[in-house]
Short mmCIF file of C-alpha atoms and ligand atoms in Angstrom, two decimals:
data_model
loop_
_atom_site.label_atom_id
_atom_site.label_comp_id
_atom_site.label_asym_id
_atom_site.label_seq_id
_atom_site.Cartn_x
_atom_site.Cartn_y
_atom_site.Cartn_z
CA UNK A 110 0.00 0.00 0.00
CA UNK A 111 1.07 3.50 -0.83
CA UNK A 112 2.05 6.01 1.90
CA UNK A 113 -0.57 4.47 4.26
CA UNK A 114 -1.57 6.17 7.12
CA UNK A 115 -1.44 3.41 9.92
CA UNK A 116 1.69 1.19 9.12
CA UNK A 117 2.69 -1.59 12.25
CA UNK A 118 5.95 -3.62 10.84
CA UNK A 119 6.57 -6.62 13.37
CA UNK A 120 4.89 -5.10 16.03
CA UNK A 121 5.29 -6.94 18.97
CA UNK A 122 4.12 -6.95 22.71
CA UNK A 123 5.34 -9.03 25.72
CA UNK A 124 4.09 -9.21 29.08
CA UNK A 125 6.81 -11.52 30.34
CA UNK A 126 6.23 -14.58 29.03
CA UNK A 127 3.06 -13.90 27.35
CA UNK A 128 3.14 -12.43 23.70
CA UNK A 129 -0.51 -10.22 23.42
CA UNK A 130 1.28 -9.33 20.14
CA UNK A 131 3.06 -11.25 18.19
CA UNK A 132 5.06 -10.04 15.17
CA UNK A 133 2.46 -7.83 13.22
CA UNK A 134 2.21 -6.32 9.96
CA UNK A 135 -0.45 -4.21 9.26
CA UNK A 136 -1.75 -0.97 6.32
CA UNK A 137 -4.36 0.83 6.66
CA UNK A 138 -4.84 3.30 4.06
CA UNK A 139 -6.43 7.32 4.10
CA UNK A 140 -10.38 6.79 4.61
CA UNK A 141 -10.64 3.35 5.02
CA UNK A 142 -12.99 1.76 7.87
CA UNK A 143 -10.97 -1.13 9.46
CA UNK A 144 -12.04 -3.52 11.58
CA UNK A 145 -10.36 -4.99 14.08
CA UNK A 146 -12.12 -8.41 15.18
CA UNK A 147 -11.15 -11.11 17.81
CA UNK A 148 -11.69 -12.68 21.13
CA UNK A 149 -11.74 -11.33 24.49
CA UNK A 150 -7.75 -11.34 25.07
CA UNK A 151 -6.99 -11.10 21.57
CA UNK A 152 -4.18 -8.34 21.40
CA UNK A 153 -6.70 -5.62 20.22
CA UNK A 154 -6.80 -3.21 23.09
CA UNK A 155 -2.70 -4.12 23.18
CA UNK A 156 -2.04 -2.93 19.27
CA UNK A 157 -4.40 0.45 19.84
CA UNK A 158 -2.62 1.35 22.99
CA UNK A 159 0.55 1.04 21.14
CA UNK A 160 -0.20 2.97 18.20
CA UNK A 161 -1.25 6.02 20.33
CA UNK A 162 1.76 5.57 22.25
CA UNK A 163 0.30 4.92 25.26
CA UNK A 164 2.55 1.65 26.00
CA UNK A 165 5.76 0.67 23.84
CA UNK A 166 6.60 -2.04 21.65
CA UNK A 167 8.62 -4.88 22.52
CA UNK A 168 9.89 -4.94 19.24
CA UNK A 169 8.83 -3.40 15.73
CA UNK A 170 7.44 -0.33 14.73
CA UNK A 171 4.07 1.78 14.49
CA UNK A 172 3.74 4.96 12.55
CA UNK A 173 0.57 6.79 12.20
CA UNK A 174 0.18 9.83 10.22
CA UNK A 175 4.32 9.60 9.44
CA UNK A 176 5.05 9.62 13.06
CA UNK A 177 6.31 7.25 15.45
CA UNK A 178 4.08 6.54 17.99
CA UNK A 179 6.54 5.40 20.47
CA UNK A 180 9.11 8.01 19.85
CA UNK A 181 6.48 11.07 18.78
CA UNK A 182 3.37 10.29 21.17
CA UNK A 183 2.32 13.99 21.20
CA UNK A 184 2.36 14.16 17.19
CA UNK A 185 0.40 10.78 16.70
CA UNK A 186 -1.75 11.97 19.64
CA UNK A 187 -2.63 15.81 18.00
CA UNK A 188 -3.49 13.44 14.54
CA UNK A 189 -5.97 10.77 16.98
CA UNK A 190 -8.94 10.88 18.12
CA UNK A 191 -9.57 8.25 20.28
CA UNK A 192 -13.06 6.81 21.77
CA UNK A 193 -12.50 4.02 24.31
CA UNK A 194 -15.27 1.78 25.37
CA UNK A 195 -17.00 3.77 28.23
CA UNK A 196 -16.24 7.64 27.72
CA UNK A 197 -16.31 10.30 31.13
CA UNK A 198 -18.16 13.03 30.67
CA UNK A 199 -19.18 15.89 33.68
CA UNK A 200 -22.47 14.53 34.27
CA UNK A 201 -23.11 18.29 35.91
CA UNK A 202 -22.72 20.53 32.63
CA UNK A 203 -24.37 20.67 29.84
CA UNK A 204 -23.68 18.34 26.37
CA UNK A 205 -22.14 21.22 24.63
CA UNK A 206 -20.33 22.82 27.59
CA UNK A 207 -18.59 19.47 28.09
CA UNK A 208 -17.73 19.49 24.44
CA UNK A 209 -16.13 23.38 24.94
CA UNK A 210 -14.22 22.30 27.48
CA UNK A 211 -12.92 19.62 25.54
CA UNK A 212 -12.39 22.08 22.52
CA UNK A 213 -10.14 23.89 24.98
CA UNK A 214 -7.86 21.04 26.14
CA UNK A 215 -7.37 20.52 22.54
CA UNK A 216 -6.01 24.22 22.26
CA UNK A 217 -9.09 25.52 19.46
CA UNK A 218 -8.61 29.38 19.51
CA UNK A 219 -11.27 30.75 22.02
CA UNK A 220 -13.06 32.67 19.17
CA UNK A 221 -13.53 29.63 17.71
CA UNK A 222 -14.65 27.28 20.53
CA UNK A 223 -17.85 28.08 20.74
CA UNK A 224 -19.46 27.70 16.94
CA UNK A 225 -17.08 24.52 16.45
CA UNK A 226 -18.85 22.63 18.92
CA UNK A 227 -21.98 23.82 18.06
CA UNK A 228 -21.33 22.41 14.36
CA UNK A 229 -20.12 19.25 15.58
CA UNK A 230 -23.28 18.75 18.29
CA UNK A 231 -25.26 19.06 14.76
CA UNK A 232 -23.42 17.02 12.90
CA UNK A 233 -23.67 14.11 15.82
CA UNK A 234 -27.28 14.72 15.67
CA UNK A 235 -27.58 15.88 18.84
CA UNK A 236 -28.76 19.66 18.13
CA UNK A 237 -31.65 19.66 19.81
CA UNK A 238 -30.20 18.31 22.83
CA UNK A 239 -27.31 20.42 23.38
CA UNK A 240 -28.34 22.31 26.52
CA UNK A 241 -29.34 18.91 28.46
CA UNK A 242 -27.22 17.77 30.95
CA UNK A 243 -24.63 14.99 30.18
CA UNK A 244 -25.81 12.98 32.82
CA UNK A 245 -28.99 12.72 31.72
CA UNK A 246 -28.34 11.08 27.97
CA UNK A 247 -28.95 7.79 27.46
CA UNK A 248 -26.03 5.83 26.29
CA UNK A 249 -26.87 6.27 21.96
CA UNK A 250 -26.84 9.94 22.86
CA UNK A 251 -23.25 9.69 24.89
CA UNK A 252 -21.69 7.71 21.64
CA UNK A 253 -22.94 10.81 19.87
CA UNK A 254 -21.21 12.98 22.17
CA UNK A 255 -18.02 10.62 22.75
CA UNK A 256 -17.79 10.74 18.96
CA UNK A 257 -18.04 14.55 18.98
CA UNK A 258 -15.40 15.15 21.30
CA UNK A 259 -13.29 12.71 19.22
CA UNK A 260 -13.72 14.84 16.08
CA UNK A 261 -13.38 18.13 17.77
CA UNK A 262 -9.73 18.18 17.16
CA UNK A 263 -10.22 17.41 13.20
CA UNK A 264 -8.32 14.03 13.76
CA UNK A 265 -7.23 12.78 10.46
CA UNK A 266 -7.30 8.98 12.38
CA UNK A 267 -10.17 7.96 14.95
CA UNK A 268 -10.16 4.84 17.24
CA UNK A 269 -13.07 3.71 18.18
CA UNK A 270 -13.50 0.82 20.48
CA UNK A 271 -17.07 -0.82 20.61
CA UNK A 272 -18.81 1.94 19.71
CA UNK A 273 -22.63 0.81 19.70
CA UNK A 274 -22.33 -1.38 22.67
CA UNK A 275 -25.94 -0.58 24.72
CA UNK A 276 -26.88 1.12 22.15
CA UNK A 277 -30.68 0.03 20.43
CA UNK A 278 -30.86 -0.90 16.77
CA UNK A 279 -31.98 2.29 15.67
CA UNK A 280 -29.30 4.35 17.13
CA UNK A 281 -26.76 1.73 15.86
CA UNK A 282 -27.51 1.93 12.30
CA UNK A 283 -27.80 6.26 12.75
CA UNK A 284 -24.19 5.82 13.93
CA UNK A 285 -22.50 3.58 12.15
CA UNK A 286 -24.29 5.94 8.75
CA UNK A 287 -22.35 8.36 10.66
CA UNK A 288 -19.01 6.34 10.79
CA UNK A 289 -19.36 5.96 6.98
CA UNK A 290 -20.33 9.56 6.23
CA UNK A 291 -17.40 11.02 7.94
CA UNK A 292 -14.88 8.44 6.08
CA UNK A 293 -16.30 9.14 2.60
CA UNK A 294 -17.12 12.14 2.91
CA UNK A 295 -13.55 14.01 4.95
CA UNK A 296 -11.51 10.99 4.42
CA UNK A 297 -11.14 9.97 7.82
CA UNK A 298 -9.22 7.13 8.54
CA UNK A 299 -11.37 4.64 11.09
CA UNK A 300 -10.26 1.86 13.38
CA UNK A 301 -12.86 0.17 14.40
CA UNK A 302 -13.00 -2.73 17.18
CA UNK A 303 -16.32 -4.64 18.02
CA UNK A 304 -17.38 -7.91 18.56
CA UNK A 305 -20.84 -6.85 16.83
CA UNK A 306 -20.13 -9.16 13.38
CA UNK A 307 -23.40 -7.52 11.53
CA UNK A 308 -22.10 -4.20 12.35
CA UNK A 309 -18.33 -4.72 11.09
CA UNK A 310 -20.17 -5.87 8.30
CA UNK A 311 -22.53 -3.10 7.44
CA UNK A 312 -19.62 -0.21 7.75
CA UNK A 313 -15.85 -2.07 7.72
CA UNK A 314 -14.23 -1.70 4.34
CA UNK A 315 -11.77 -4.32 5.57
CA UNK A 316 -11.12 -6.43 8.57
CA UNK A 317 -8.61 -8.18 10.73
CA UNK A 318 -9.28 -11.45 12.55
CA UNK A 319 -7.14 -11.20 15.84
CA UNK A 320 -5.98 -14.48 17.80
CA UNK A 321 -3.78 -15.21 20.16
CA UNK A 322 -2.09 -11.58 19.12
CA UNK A 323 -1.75 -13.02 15.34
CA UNK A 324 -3.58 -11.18 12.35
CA UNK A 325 -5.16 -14.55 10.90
CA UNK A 326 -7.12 -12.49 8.41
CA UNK A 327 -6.53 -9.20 6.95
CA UNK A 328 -8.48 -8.37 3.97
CA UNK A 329 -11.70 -7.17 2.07
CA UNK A 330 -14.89 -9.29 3.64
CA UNK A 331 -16.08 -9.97 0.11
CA UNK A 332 -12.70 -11.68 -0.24
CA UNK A 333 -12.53 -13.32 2.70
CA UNK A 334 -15.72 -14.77 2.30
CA UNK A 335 -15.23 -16.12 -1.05
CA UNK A 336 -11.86 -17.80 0.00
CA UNK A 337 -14.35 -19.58 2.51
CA UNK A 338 -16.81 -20.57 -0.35
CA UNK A 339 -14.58 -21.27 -2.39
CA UNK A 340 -13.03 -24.13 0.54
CA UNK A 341 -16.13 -25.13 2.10
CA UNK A 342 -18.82 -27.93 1.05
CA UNK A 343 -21.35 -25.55 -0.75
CA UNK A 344 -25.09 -25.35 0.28
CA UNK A 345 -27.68 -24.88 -2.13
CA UNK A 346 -31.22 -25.25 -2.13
CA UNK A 347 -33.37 -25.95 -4.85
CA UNK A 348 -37.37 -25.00 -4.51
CA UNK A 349 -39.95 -26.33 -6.62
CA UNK A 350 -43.75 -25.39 -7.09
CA UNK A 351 -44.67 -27.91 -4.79
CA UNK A 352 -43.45 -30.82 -2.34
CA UNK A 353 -40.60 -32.74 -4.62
CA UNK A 354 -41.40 -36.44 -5.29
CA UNK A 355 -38.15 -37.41 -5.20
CA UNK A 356 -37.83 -41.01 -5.27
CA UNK A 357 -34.75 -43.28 -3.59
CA UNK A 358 -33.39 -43.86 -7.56
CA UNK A 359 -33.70 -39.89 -7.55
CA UNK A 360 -31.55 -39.63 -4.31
CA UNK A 361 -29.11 -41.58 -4.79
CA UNK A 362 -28.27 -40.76 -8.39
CA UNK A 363 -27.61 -37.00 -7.18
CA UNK A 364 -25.02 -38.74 -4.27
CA UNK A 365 -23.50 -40.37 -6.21
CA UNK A 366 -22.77 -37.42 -8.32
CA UNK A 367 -19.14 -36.28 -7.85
CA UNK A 368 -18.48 -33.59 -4.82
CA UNK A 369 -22.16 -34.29 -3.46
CA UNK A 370 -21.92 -35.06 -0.03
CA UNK A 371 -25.96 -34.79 1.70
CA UNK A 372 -29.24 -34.61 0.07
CA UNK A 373 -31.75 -33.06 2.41
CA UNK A 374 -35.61 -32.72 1.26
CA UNK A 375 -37.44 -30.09 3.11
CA UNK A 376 -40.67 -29.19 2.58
CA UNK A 377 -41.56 -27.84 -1.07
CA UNK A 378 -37.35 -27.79 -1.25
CA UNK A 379 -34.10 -29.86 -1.37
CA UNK A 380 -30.97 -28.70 -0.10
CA UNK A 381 -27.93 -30.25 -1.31
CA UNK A 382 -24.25 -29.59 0.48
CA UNK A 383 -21.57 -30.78 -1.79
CA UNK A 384 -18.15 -28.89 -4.03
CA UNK A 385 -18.68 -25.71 -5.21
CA UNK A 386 -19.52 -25.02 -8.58
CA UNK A 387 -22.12 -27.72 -8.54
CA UNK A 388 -25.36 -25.70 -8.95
CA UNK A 389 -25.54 -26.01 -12.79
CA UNK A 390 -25.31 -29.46 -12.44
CA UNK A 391 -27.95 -29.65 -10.13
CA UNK A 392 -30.42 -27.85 -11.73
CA UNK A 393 -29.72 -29.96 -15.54
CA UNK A 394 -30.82 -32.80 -13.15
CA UNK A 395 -33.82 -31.70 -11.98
CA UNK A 396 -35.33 -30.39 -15.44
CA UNK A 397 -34.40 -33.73 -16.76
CA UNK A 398 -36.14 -35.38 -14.58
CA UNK A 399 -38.68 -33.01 -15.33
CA UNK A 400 -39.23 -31.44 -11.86
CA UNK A 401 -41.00 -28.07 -11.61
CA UNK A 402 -37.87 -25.80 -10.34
CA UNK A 403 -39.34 -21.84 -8.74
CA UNK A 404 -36.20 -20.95 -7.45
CA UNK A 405 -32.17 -22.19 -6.73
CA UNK A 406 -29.96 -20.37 -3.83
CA UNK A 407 -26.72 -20.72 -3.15
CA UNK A 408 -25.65 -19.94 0.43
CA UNK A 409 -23.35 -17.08 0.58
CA UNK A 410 -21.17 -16.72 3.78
CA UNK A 411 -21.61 -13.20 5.71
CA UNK A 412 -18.53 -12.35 8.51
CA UNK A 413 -19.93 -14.20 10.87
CA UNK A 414 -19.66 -17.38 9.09
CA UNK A 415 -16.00 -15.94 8.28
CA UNK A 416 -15.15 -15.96 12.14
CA UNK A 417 -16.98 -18.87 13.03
CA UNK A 418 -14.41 -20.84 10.57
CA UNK A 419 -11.54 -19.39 11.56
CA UNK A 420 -12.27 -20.66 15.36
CA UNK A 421 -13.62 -23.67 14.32
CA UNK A 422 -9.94 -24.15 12.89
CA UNK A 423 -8.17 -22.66 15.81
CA UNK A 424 -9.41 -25.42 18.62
CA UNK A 425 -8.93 -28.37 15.53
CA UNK A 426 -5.63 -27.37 16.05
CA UNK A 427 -5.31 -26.57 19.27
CA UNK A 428 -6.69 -30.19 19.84
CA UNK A 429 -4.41 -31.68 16.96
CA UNK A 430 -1.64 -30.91 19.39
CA UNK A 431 -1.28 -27.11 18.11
CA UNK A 432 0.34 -28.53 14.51
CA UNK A 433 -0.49 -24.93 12.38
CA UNK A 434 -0.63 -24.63 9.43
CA UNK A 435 -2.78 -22.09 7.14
CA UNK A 436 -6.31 -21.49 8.17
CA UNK A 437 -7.53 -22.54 4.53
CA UNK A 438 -5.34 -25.55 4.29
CA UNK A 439 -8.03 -27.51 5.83
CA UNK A 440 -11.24 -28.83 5.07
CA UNK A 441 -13.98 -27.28 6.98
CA UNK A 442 -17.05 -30.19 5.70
CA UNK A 443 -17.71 -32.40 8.61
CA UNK A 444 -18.95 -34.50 5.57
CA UNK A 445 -22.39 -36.84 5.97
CA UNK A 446 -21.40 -38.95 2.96
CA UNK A 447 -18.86 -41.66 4.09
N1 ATP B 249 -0.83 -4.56 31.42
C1 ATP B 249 -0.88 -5.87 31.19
N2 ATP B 249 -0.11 -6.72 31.89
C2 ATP B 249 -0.11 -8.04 31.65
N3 ATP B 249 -0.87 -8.63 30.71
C3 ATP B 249 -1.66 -7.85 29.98
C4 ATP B 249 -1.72 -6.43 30.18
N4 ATP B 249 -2.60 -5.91 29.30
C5 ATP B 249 -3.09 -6.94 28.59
N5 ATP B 249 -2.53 -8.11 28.99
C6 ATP B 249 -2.78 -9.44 28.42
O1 ATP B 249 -2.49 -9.36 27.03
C7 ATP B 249 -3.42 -10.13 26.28
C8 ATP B 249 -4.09 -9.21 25.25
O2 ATP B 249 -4.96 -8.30 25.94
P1 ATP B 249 -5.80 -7.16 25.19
O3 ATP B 249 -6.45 -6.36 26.25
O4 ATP B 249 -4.92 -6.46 24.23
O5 ATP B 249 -6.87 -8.04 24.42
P2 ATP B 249 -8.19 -7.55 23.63
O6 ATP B 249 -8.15 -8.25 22.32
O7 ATP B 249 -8.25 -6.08 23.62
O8 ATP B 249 -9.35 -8.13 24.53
P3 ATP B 249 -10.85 -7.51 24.81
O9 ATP B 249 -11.66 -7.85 23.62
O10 ATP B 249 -11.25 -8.28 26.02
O11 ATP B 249 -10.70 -6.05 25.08
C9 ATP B 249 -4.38 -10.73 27.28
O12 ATP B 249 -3.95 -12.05 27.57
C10 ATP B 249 -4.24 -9.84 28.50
O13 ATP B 249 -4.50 -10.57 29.69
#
């Protein structure tokens, strides 16, 4: 990647024995929405605090924005806004008060202060709420603040750990349109960590799958979720107008069809898990056996199914007796056919 704006070469993090890091290489490029996914214990929380300088490196490097973070804190820090998981706020003043005072730690020119936080309480959506005590707001409307103080310094970088955690359906999809907006729109860079799949889904432009401080994954989830079609047993299910009479001569000619591994019926529809690239197959034998086909869907895998493999591999090998090996060597079909 050219002259990215997060760059981590071998960046690694002891705690005596135990490595929460462990050698990591990492670009993440103007505007893009990363997400960073993993376990509880993962080396998340580790690889932020590093790359705002708030804890060193045991070896490698980080750079944000061109600067070191470990040897030019105060320059990554004046380029990052940062929103940890549960933000302060004085629950005695006012929203936009708390968000002037903020504007003043960050050094905004007093004749300034004022309007900018007024701008960025309307760009949070939270306009009409500006004058109500902080400790009053329900959680949604402290993200919305937490994310205003974040932005009040123009970061060209925000962190954002677990944003929408408590906060209802409706709020989360106002925020993460939010997230995006602010990315496409002024080409913020975001760092995003969450355990909330669906949402990394709706707003990441590309993830990382943390374990064990290792980046197992690191790419576009389209991509990653064709590498795990592309490796799993395939599911796809085949309606018809009505119930299938699909006889045992029926059945068993489609197992014994190469890379077909279970024929289920189901109702007015058959579901069939066997190699990919299949489906045209499957549906010349149907119309030749002149069944009344309405409809044929292949099962696509979403980021949750992502994850779900990658673990599923991780305690395979952990109870293999920890041989590794890549993630996609394996085959993930707990096959039905013997
Ligand atoms: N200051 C510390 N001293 C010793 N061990 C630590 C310290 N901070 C973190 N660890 C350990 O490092 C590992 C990585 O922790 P980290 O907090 O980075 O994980 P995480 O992915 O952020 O987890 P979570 O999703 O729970 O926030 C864990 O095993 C943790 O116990």
């Amino acid at each position: 990647m050219e002259n990215p704006v997060i760059e981590l070469i071998g960046l690694t993090k002891l705690y005596g024995s135990l490595k929460a890091v462990d050698n990591l290489d990492l670009s993440i490029g103007r505007g893009e929405i990363y997400g960073l996914l993993g376990p509880n214990g993962a080396g998340k929380t580790t690889t932020i605090l590093m790359m705002l300088g708030l804890t060193e490196p045991s070896a490698g490097s980080v750079t944000v924005c061109g600067f070191n973070a470990t040897s030019n804190p105060v320059a990554v820090k004046r380029k990052v806004g940062y929103m940890p998981d549960n933000m302060g706020f004085y629950d005695g003043l006012n929203a936009l008060d708390n968000l002037v005072y903020i504007a003043r730690l960050n050094g905004i020119p007093e004749s300034k202060v004022r309007d900018r936080a007024r701008e960025l309480m309307e760009m949070v959506g939270l306009e009409n709420a500006m004058h109500k005590k902080a400790g009053t707001y329900s959680r949604g409307m402290k993200q919305r603040l937490g994310l205003a103080e974040v932005l009040i310094k123009q970061p060209e970088v925000i962190i954002l750990d677990e944003p929408t955690n408590g906060i209802d359906p409706g709020g989360v999809k106002e925020f993460l349109t939010l997230i995006r907006q602010l990315s496409r729109q002024q080409h913020i860079t975001v760092l995003l960590s969450s355990h909330h799949l669906n949402q990394v889904q709706q707003v990441c432009d590309r993830v990382g799958i943390f374990v064990e401080g290792r980046l197992l994954a690191n790419d576009h989830i389209s991509r990653l979720s064709t590498e795990v079609a592309s490796r799993e047993s395939q599911v796809v299910t085949v309606s018809f107008g009505g119930a299938p009479q699909l006889s045992e001569v029926h059945t068993q000619a489609l197992m014994n069809t190469e890379g077909v591994k279970a024929v289920e019926l189901s109702g007015n529809s058959i579901e069939i898990t066997g190699a990919p690239g299949l489906t045209p197959s499957y549906v010349r034998f149907f119309v030749a056996h002149g069944f009344d086909i309405t409809g044929v869907h292949q099962k696509e895998y979403n980021l949750e199914d992502v994850y779900q493999r990658y673990f599923e591999n991780i305690s395979t090998e952990k109870e293999t007796n920890g041989k590794s090996g890549n993630i996609f060597q394996r085959s993930f079909f707990k096959g039905i056919k013997n």
